[in-house]
Amino acid sequence: MIEKVKKSFETISLPPPQIDSHHSLERMIYQRRSIREYSEETLTLSDVSQLLWSGQGITDPMDNYRAVPSAGALYPLELYLITGNVQNLSEGIYRYHPSKHELAIIVFGEKRSSLSIASLRQDCVRDGAVTIAVTAVFERTRWKYGNRSERYICMEVGHVCQNISLQAEALNLGTVVVGAFNDSSVTQVLDLPDNEIPLCLIPIGKKQN
Ligand SMILES: Cc1cc2nc3c(=O)[nH]c(=O)nc-3n(C[C@H](O)[C@H](O)[C@H](O)COP(=O)(O)O)c2cc1C
C-alpha cells in the first residue's frame, strides 16, 4: 500500500521519555478526571515528549512495538500536536513521528482558535497549552481485517486516550477527550490527507490551583 505523506523538512527532536516516576498507576487511575479549564502556564518540551510517547511512542525498538496495542501491529493512528504555549516550540501544527521521537512541522501560526471553532466552540480546545489530535488511516487496518477494522480502530483510539490521560495526570496536567467536532472543519484546520480521518482531540494544560 502506498500512502502519500506530506514532506516536511523541519523537524524537532524531542527529549527522551522517562519510564519511571514516583506516581502509582493506581493513584493516577483513581485521580483522573476530565478537566476543561487550564492555567496559562507554559508546558515544557519534556511534557510534550512524555505525552506523545505515552500515546504512540516506541517501547520496543527491536520490533517497533508501541506504548499502545494495535490490531496486527498495523498502527493506523497518527498524532498531531497543535501548540499554543510550549517553551521553545513555535505555535503551529506538528506531526509526531514515533520512530524518531520527533515532530515535523506542518504549518506555523496560531491554530487553536480555528480548532476550537471546529470543535463546536469548545473553550478547552482554545485554552489548552496544546491539543493532541488523533487521526486514523483506516486502510492500514482494513486491507487485513475488512469490516472489523472499524471496531479495532475504535478500540485503539481508546487505548491512546487513556494512556495520554493517565500520563497527563502523572505530570499534574489537566486534560479531556473531545469527540464533539465538525469532521470536515477539523480536517481542514489540520490539512489532513484525503485518506486520514480525525477521531478525537485531547486538549492539555496546567491545572488551575
Ligand atoms: C468518546 C468521548 C467523547 C467525549 N467528548 C467530549 C467533548 O466533546 N467535550 C467534553 O467536554 N467532554 C467530552 N468527553 C468527556 C466526558 O464528558 C467525560 O469523560 C465524562 O463526563 C465523565 O467524566 P470524567 O472523565 O471526569 O470521569 C468525552 C469522552 C469520551 C470518552
PDB file of C-alpha atoms and ligand atoms in Angstrom:
ATOM      1  CA  MET A   1       0.000   0.000   0.000  1.00  0.00           C
ATOM      2  CA  ILE A   2       1.440   3.373  -0.983  1.00  0.00           C
ATOM      3  CA  GLU A   3       0.488   6.329   1.164  1.00  0.00           C
ATOM      4  CA  LYS A   4       1.020   9.907   0.197  1.00  0.00           C
ATOM      5  CA  VAL A   5       2.815  11.546   3.092  1.00  0.00           C
ATOM      6  CA  LYS A   6       3.403  15.285   3.102  1.00  0.00           C
ATOM      7  CA  LYS A   7       7.094  16.080   3.135  1.00  0.00           C
ATOM      8  CA  SER A   8       8.316  18.258   5.949  1.00  0.00           C
ATOM      9  CA  PHE A   9      11.907  19.390   6.123  1.00  0.00           C
ATOM     10  CA  GLU A  10      11.805  20.972   9.540  1.00  0.00           C
ATOM     11  CA  THR A  11      11.909  18.559  12.453  1.00  0.00           C
ATOM     12  CA  ILE A  12      12.297  18.946  16.200  1.00  0.00           C
ATOM     13  CA  SER A  13      13.883  16.180  18.245  1.00  0.00           C
ATOM     14  CA  LEU A  14      12.043  15.530  21.481  1.00  0.00           C
ATOM     15  CA  PRO A  15      13.845  14.785  24.752  1.00  0.00           C
ATOM     16  CA  PRO A  16      13.907  11.067  25.558  1.00  0.00           C
ATOM     17  CA  PRO A  17      10.851   9.918  27.533  1.00  0.00           C
ATOM     18  CA  GLN A  18      11.150   8.988  31.202  1.00  0.00           C
ATOM     19  CA  ILE A  19       9.970   5.496  32.029  1.00  0.00           C
ATOM     20  CA  ASP A  20       9.881   5.890  35.819  1.00  0.00           C
ATOM     21  CA  SER A  21       8.174   8.259  38.212  1.00  0.00           C
ATOM     22  CA  HIS A  22       7.054   8.427  41.825  1.00  0.00           C
ATOM     23  CA  HIS A  23       3.363   8.096  40.932  1.00  0.00           C
ATOM     24  CA  SER A  24       1.479   4.852  41.309  1.00  0.00           C
ATOM     25  CA  LEU A  25      -0.616   3.739  38.360  1.00  0.00           C
ATOM     26  CA  GLU A  26      -3.497   3.012  40.718  1.00  0.00           C
ATOM     27  CA  ARG A  27      -3.498   6.570  42.053  1.00  0.00           C
ATOM     28  CA  MET A  28      -3.428   8.025  38.538  1.00  0.00           C
ATOM     29  CA  ILE A  29      -6.456   5.908  37.599  1.00  0.00           C
ATOM     30  CA  TYR A  30      -8.183   6.972  40.815  1.00  0.00           C
ATOM     31  CA  GLN A  31      -7.387  10.684  40.411  1.00  0.00           C
ATOM     32  CA  ARG A  32      -8.038  11.122  36.670  1.00  0.00           C
ATOM     33  CA  ARG A  33     -10.944  13.482  35.885  1.00  0.00           C
ATOM     34  CA  SER A  34     -11.852  15.367  32.730  1.00  0.00           C
ATOM     35  CA  ILE A  35     -10.522  18.899  33.164  1.00  0.00           C
ATOM     36  CA  ARG A  36     -11.639  21.640  30.773  1.00  0.00           C
ATOM     37  CA  GLU A  37     -10.103  24.767  32.313  1.00  0.00           C
ATOM     38  CA  TYR A  38      -6.378  25.400  32.462  1.00  0.00           C
ATOM     39  CA  SER A  39      -3.945  27.926  33.886  1.00  0.00           C
ATOM     40  CA  GLU A  40      -1.856  29.963  31.450  1.00  0.00           C
ATOM     41  CA  GLU A  41       1.402  28.296  32.499  1.00  0.00           C
ATOM     42  CA  THR A  42       3.735  27.069  29.786  1.00  0.00           C
ATOM     43  CA  LEU A  43       4.328  23.376  29.091  1.00  0.00           C
ATOM     44  CA  THR A  44       7.882  22.134  28.553  1.00  0.00           C
ATOM     45  CA  LEU A  45       9.208  20.128  25.645  1.00  0.00           C
ATOM     46  CA  SER A  46       9.663  17.271  28.142  1.00  0.00           C
ATOM     47  CA  ASP A  47       5.923  17.376  28.945  1.00  0.00           C
ATOM     48  CA  VAL A  48       5.145  17.202  25.219  1.00  0.00           C
ATOM     49  CA  SER A  49       7.646  14.384  24.724  1.00  0.00           C
ATOM     50  CA  GLN A  50       6.101  12.356  27.530  1.00  0.00           C
ATOM     51  CA  LEU A  51       2.509  12.888  26.351  1.00  0.00           C
ATOM     52  CA  LEU A  52       3.208  11.893  22.732  1.00  0.00           C
ATOM     53  CA  TRP A  53       5.321   8.928  23.773  1.00  0.00           C
ATOM     54  CA  SER A  54       2.527   7.633  26.011  1.00  0.00           C
ATOM     55  CA  GLY A  55       0.140   7.807  23.026  1.00  0.00           C
ATOM     56  CA  GLN A  56       2.218   6.248  20.238  1.00  0.00           C
ATOM     57  CA  GLY A  57       5.862   6.108  21.325  1.00  0.00           C
ATOM     58  CA  ILE A  58       8.121   3.167  20.555  1.00  0.00           C
ATOM     59  CA  THR A  59       8.607   0.952  23.593  1.00  0.00           C
ATOM     60  CA  ASP A  60      10.329  -1.965  21.816  1.00  0.00           C
ATOM     61  CA  PRO A  61      12.855  -0.641  19.303  1.00  0.00           C
ATOM     62  CA  MET A  62      13.732  -4.164  18.110  1.00  0.00           C
ATOM     63  CA  ASP A  63      10.249  -4.869  16.784  1.00  0.00           C
ATOM     64  CA  ASN A  64       8.936  -1.286  16.725  1.00  0.00           C
ATOM     65  CA  TYR A  65       6.103  -2.080  19.097  1.00  0.00           C
ATOM     66  CA  ARG A  66       4.496   0.953  20.681  1.00  0.00           C
ATOM     67  CA  ALA A  67       3.065   2.144  24.005  1.00  0.00           C
ATOM     68  CA  VAL A  68      -0.429   1.082  22.899  1.00  0.00           C
ATOM     69  CA  PRO A  69      -1.617  -2.191  21.376  1.00  0.00           C
ATOM     70  CA  SER A  70      -2.663  -2.264  17.714  1.00  0.00           C
ATOM     71  CA  ALA A  71      -4.530  -4.995  15.798  1.00  0.00           C
ATOM     72  CA  GLY A  72      -1.904  -6.864  13.757  1.00  0.00           C
ATOM     73  CA  ALA A  73       0.649  -4.211  14.825  1.00  0.00           C
ATOM     74  CA  LEU A  74      -0.519  -2.203  11.805  1.00  0.00           C
ATOM     75  CA  TYR A  75      -0.660   1.149  13.637  1.00  0.00           C
ATOM     76  CA  PRO A  76      -3.389   3.054  11.783  1.00  0.00           C
ATOM     77  CA  LEU A  77      -3.311   6.047  14.148  1.00  0.00           C
ATOM     78  CA  GLU A  78      -1.409   9.310  13.776  1.00  0.00           C
ATOM     79  CA  LEU A  79      -0.849  12.012  16.380  1.00  0.00           C
ATOM     80  CA  TYR A  80      -0.754  15.730  15.623  1.00  0.00           C
ATOM     81  CA  LEU A  81       0.301  18.385  18.095  1.00  0.00           C
ATOM     82  CA  ILE A  82      -1.393  21.775  17.928  1.00  0.00           C
ATOM     83  CA  THR A  83       0.729  24.098  20.041  1.00  0.00           C
ATOM     84  CA  GLY A  84      -0.022  27.366  21.732  1.00  0.00           C
ATOM     85  CA  ASN A  85       2.034  27.628  24.863  1.00  0.00           C
ATOM     86  CA  VAL A  86       5.113  25.392  24.948  1.00  0.00           C
ATOM     87  CA  GLN A  87       8.644  26.518  25.878  1.00  0.00           C
ATOM     88  CA  ASN A  88      10.995  26.516  22.873  1.00  0.00           C
ATOM     89  CA  LEU A  89       8.303  25.395  20.428  1.00  0.00           C
ATOM     90  CA  SER A  90       6.685  27.805  17.964  1.00  0.00           C
ATOM     91  CA  GLU A  91       2.925  27.924  17.648  1.00  0.00           C
ATOM     92  CA  GLY A  92       1.694  25.677  14.884  1.00  0.00           C
ATOM     93  CA  ILE A  93       0.699  22.162  13.913  1.00  0.00           C
ATOM     94  CA  TYR A  94       3.188  19.302  14.043  1.00  0.00           C
ATOM     95  CA  ARG A  95       3.036  15.633  13.192  1.00  0.00           C
ATOM     96  CA  TYR A  96       4.567  13.156  15.633  1.00  0.00           C
ATOM     97  CA  HIS A  97       6.989  10.592  14.209  1.00  0.00           C
ATOM     98  CA  PRO A  98       7.221   7.697  16.683  1.00  0.00           C
ATOM     99  CA  SER A  99      10.252   6.002  15.099  1.00  0.00           C
ATOM    100  CA  LYS A 100      12.500   9.042  15.624  1.00  0.00           C
ATOM    101  CA  HIS A 101      10.536  10.503  18.540  1.00  0.00           C
ATOM    102  CA  GLU A 102      10.420  13.831  16.752  1.00  0.00           C
ATOM    103  CA  LEU A 103       7.973  16.433  15.498  1.00  0.00           C
ATOM    104  CA  ALA A 104       7.689  17.546  11.887  1.00  0.00           C
ATOM    105  CA  ILE A 105       6.203  20.961  11.270  1.00  0.00           C
ATOM    106  CA  ILE A 106       3.054  21.060   9.117  1.00  0.00           C
ATOM    107  CA  VAL A 107       2.270  24.751   9.463  1.00  0.00           C
ATOM    108  CA  PHE A 108       3.350  27.622  11.715  1.00  0.00           C
ATOM    109  CA  GLY A 109       0.911  30.033  13.355  1.00  0.00           C
ATOM    110  CA  GLU A 110      -1.931  30.277  15.829  1.00  0.00           C
ATOM    111  CA  LYS A 111      -4.335  27.399  15.130  1.00  0.00           C
ATOM    112  CA  ARG A 112      -6.028  26.811  18.484  1.00  0.00           C
ATOM    113  CA  SER A 113      -8.832  29.282  17.804  1.00  0.00           C
ATOM    114  CA  SER A 114      -9.868  27.741  14.488  1.00  0.00           C
ATOM    115  CA  LEU A 115      -9.603  24.252  16.019  1.00  0.00           C
ATOM    116  CA  SER A 116     -11.866  25.390  18.861  1.00  0.00           C
ATOM    117  CA  ILE A 117     -14.404  26.791  16.388  1.00  0.00           C
ATOM    118  CA  ALA A 118     -14.256  23.452  14.517  1.00  0.00           C
ATOM    119  CA  SER A 119     -14.953  21.753  17.871  1.00  0.00           C
ATOM    120  CA  LEU A 120     -18.328  23.447  18.271  1.00  0.00           C
ATOM    121  CA  ARG A 121     -16.561  26.352  20.033  1.00  0.00           C
ATOM    122  CA  GLN A 122     -15.435  24.270  22.991  1.00  0.00           C
ATOM    123  CA  ASP A 123     -13.258  26.582  25.092  1.00  0.00           C
ATOM    124  CA  CYS A 124     -10.993  23.775  26.318  1.00  0.00           C
ATOM    125  CA  VAL A 125      -9.589  23.400  22.792  1.00  0.00           C
ATOM    126  CA  ARG A 126      -8.827  27.127  22.623  1.00  0.00           C
ATOM    127  CA  ASP A 127      -7.366  27.264  26.144  1.00  0.00           C
ATOM    128  CA  GLY A 128      -5.198  24.124  26.300  1.00  0.00           C
ATOM    129  CA  ALA A 129      -1.461  24.832  26.041  1.00  0.00           C
ATOM    130  CA  VAL A 130      -1.520  22.081  23.404  1.00  0.00           C
ATOM    131  CA  THR A 131      -4.058  19.803  21.795  1.00  0.00           C
ATOM    132  CA  ILE A 132      -3.180  16.333  20.562  1.00  0.00           C
ATOM    133  CA  ALA A 133      -5.348  15.298  17.610  1.00  0.00           C
ATOM    134  CA  VAL A 134      -5.689  11.569  16.956  1.00  0.00           C
ATOM    135  CA  THR A 135      -6.410  10.634  13.341  1.00  0.00           C
ATOM    136  CA  ALA A 136      -6.723   7.290  11.563  1.00  0.00           C
ATOM    137  CA  VAL A 137      -5.705   5.941   8.184  1.00  0.00           C
ATOM    138  CA  PHE A 138      -8.327   3.177   8.040  1.00  0.00           C
ATOM    139  CA  GLU A 139      -6.766   1.488   5.011  1.00  0.00           C
ATOM    140  CA  ARG A 140      -3.740   0.398   7.053  1.00  0.00           C
ATOM    141  CA  THR A 141      -6.013  -1.943   9.015  1.00  0.00           C
ATOM    142  CA  ARG A 142      -8.836  -2.543   6.521  1.00  0.00           C
ATOM    143  CA  TRP A 143      -6.746  -4.426   3.929  1.00  0.00           C
ATOM    144  CA  LYS A 144      -6.204  -7.149   6.536  1.00  0.00           C
ATOM    145  CA  TYR A 145      -9.277  -7.085   8.766  1.00  0.00           C
ATOM    146  CA  GLY A 146     -12.029  -5.803   6.409  1.00  0.00           C
ATOM    147  CA  ASN A 147     -15.198  -4.729   8.210  1.00  0.00           C
ATOM    148  CA  ARG A 148     -13.752  -5.493  11.628  1.00  0.00           C
ATOM    149  CA  SER A 149     -11.188  -2.738  11.154  1.00  0.00           C
ATOM    150  CA  GLU A 150     -13.628  -0.049  12.294  1.00  0.00           C
ATOM    151  CA  ARG A 151     -14.156  -1.613  15.681  1.00  0.00           C
ATOM    152  CA  TYR A 152     -10.455  -2.333  16.012  1.00  0.00           C
ATOM    153  CA  ILE A 153      -9.604   1.317  15.362  1.00  0.00           C
ATOM    154  CA  CYS A 154     -12.238   2.431  17.901  1.00  0.00           C
ATOM    155  CA  MET A 155     -10.525   0.221  20.473  1.00  0.00           C
ATOM    156  CA  GLU A 156      -7.107   1.564  19.546  1.00  0.00           C
ATOM    157  CA  VAL A 157      -8.050   5.210  19.929  1.00  0.00           C
ATOM    158  CA  GLY A 158      -9.422   4.374  23.394  1.00  0.00           C
ATOM    159  CA  HIS A 159      -6.039   2.983  24.382  1.00  0.00           C
ATOM    160  CA  VAL A 160      -4.335   6.148  23.166  1.00  0.00           C
ATOM    161  CA  CYS A 161      -6.740   8.444  25.020  1.00  0.00           C
ATOM    162  CA  GLN A 162      -6.373   6.531  28.270  1.00  0.00           C
ATOM    163  CA  ASN A 163      -2.576   6.436  28.120  1.00  0.00           C
ATOM    164  CA  ILE A 164      -2.394  10.166  27.415  1.00  0.00           C
ATOM    165  CA  SER A 165      -4.956  10.926  30.149  1.00  0.00           C
ATOM    166  CA  LEU A 166      -3.028   8.937  32.759  1.00  0.00           C
ATOM    167  CA  GLN A 167       0.307  10.365  31.622  1.00  0.00           C
ATOM    168  CA  ALA A 168      -1.167  13.884  31.880  1.00  0.00           C
ATOM    169  CA  GLU A 169      -2.312  13.095  35.411  1.00  0.00           C
ATOM    170  CA  ALA A 170       1.194  11.896  36.318  1.00  0.00           C
ATOM    171  CA  LEU A 171       2.554  15.232  35.028  1.00  0.00           C
ATOM    172  CA  ASN A 172      -0.105  17.081  37.051  1.00  0.00           C
ATOM    173  CA  LEU A 173      -1.699  18.354  33.836  1.00  0.00           C
ATOM    174  CA  GLY A 174      -5.403  18.632  33.087  1.00  0.00           C
ATOM    175  CA  THR A 175      -6.987  17.090  30.009  1.00  0.00           C
ATOM    176  CA  VAL A 176     -10.261  15.946  28.461  1.00  0.00           C
ATOM    177  CA  VAL A 177     -11.132  13.771  25.475  1.00  0.00           C
ATOM    178  CA  VAL A 178     -13.125  15.784  22.923  1.00  0.00           C
ATOM    179  CA  GLY A 179     -15.215  13.815  20.448  1.00  0.00           C
ATOM    180  CA  ALA A 180     -17.713  16.532  19.514  1.00  0.00           C
ATOM    181  CA  PHE A 181     -16.450  18.415  16.470  1.00  0.00           C
ATOM    182  CA  ASN A 182     -17.171  19.049  12.832  1.00  0.00           C
ATOM    183  CA  ASP A 183     -15.195  16.429  10.877  1.00  0.00           C
ATOM    184  CA  SER A 184     -14.600  18.460   7.738  1.00  0.00           C
ATOM    185  CA  SER A 185     -13.632  21.625   9.649  1.00  0.00           C
ATOM    186  CA  VAL A 186     -11.071  19.741  11.764  1.00  0.00           C
ATOM    187  CA  THR A 187      -9.786  18.018   8.609  1.00  0.00           C
ATOM    188  CA  GLN A 188      -9.358  21.435   7.043  1.00  0.00           C
ATOM    189  CA  VAL A 189      -7.571  23.012  10.027  1.00  0.00           C
ATOM    190  CA  LEU A 190      -5.157  20.067  10.266  1.00  0.00           C
ATOM    191  CA  ASP A 191      -4.799  19.951   6.463  1.00  0.00           C
ATOM    192  CA  LEU A 192      -5.185  16.147   6.569  1.00  0.00           C
ATOM    193  CA  PRO A 193      -4.573  13.982   3.502  1.00  0.00           C
ATOM    194  CA  ASP A 194      -7.739  12.535   1.849  1.00  0.00           C
ATOM    195  CA  ASN A 195      -7.289   9.104   3.448  1.00  0.00           C
ATOM    196  CA  GLU A 196      -6.998  10.356   7.044  1.00  0.00           C
ATOM    197  CA  ILE A 197      -9.939  10.878   9.406  1.00  0.00           C
ATOM    198  CA  PRO A 198      -9.885  12.829  12.693  1.00  0.00           C
ATOM    199  CA  LEU A 199     -11.120  10.732  15.631  1.00  0.00           C
ATOM    200  CA  CYS A 200     -10.604  12.876  18.710  1.00  0.00           C
ATOM    201  CA  LEU A 201      -8.944  15.941  20.147  1.00  0.00           C
ATOM    202  CA  ILE A 202      -7.154  15.978  23.507  1.00  0.00           C
ATOM    203  CA  PRO A 203      -6.525  19.489  24.862  1.00  0.00           C
ATOM    204  CA  ILE A 204      -3.982  19.578  27.693  1.00  0.00           C
ATOM    205  CA  GLY A 205      -2.856  22.355  30.017  1.00  0.00           C
ATOM    206  CA  LYS A 206      -1.586  23.049  33.504  1.00  0.00           C
ATOM    207  CA  LYS A 207      -4.249  22.549  36.144  1.00  0.00           C
ATOM    208  CA  GLN A 208      -5.584  25.658  37.839  1.00  0.00           C
ATOM    209  CA  ASN A 209      -4.802  25.939  41.549  1.00  0.00           C
TER     210      ASN A 209
HETATM  211  C1  LIG B   1     -15.548   9.390  23.327  1.00  0.00           C
HETATM  212  C2  LIG B   1     -15.659  10.570  24.265  1.00  0.00           C
HETATM  213  C3  LIG B   1     -16.028  11.800  23.761  1.00  0.00           C
HETATM  214  C4  LIG B   1     -16.089  12.916  24.607  1.00  0.00           C
HETATM  215  N1  LIG B   1     -16.340  14.136  24.073  1.00  0.00           N
HETATM  216  C5  LIG B   1     -16.310  15.226  24.878  1.00  0.00           C
HETATM  217  C6  LIG B   1     -16.462  16.524  24.329  1.00  0.00           C
HETATM  218  O1  LIG B   1     -16.614  16.715  23.131  1.00  0.00           O
HETATM  219  N2  LIG B   1     -16.415  17.582  25.179  1.00  0.00           N
HETATM  220  C7  LIG B   1     -16.213  17.428  26.543  1.00  0.00           C
HETATM  221  O2  LIG B   1     -16.170  18.433  27.250  1.00  0.00           O
HETATM  222  N3  LIG B   1     -16.062  16.206  27.092  1.00  0.00           N
HETATM  223  C8  LIG B   1     -16.080  15.098  26.300  1.00  0.00           C
HETATM  224  N4  LIG B   1     -15.881  13.854  26.832  1.00  0.00           N
HETATM  225  C9  LIG B   1     -15.582  13.713  28.287  1.00  0.00           C
HETATM  226  C10 LIG B   1     -16.791  13.201  29.057  1.00  0.00           C
HETATM  227  O3  LIG B   1     -17.769  14.223  29.166  1.00  0.00           O
HETATM  228  C11 LIG B   1     -16.311  12.750  30.462  1.00  0.00           C
HETATM  229  O4  LIG B   1     -15.416  11.673  30.317  1.00  0.00           O
HETATM  230  C12 LIG B   1     -17.474  12.333  31.359  1.00  0.00           C
HETATM  231  O5  LIG B   1     -18.236  13.452  31.727  1.00  0.00           O
HETATM  232  C13 LIG B   1     -17.008  11.615  32.646  1.00  0.00           C
HETATM  233  O6  LIG B   1     -16.161  12.449  33.417  1.00  0.00           O
HETATM  234  P1  LIG B   1     -14.653  12.017  33.802  1.00  0.00           P
HETATM  235  O7  LIG B   1     -13.876  11.876  32.504  1.00  0.00           O
HETATM  236  O8  LIG B   1     -14.137  13.137  34.643  1.00  0.00           O
HETATM  237  O9  LIG B   1     -14.691  10.720  34.517  1.00  0.00           O
HETATM  238  C14 LIG B   1     -15.824  12.751  26.004  1.00  0.00           C
HETATM  239  C15 LIG B   1     -15.474  11.490  26.488  1.00  0.00           C
HETATM  240  C16 LIG B   1     -15.354  10.408  25.631  1.00  0.00           C
HETATM  241  C17 LIG B   1     -14.908   9.085  26.179  1.00  0.00           C
END
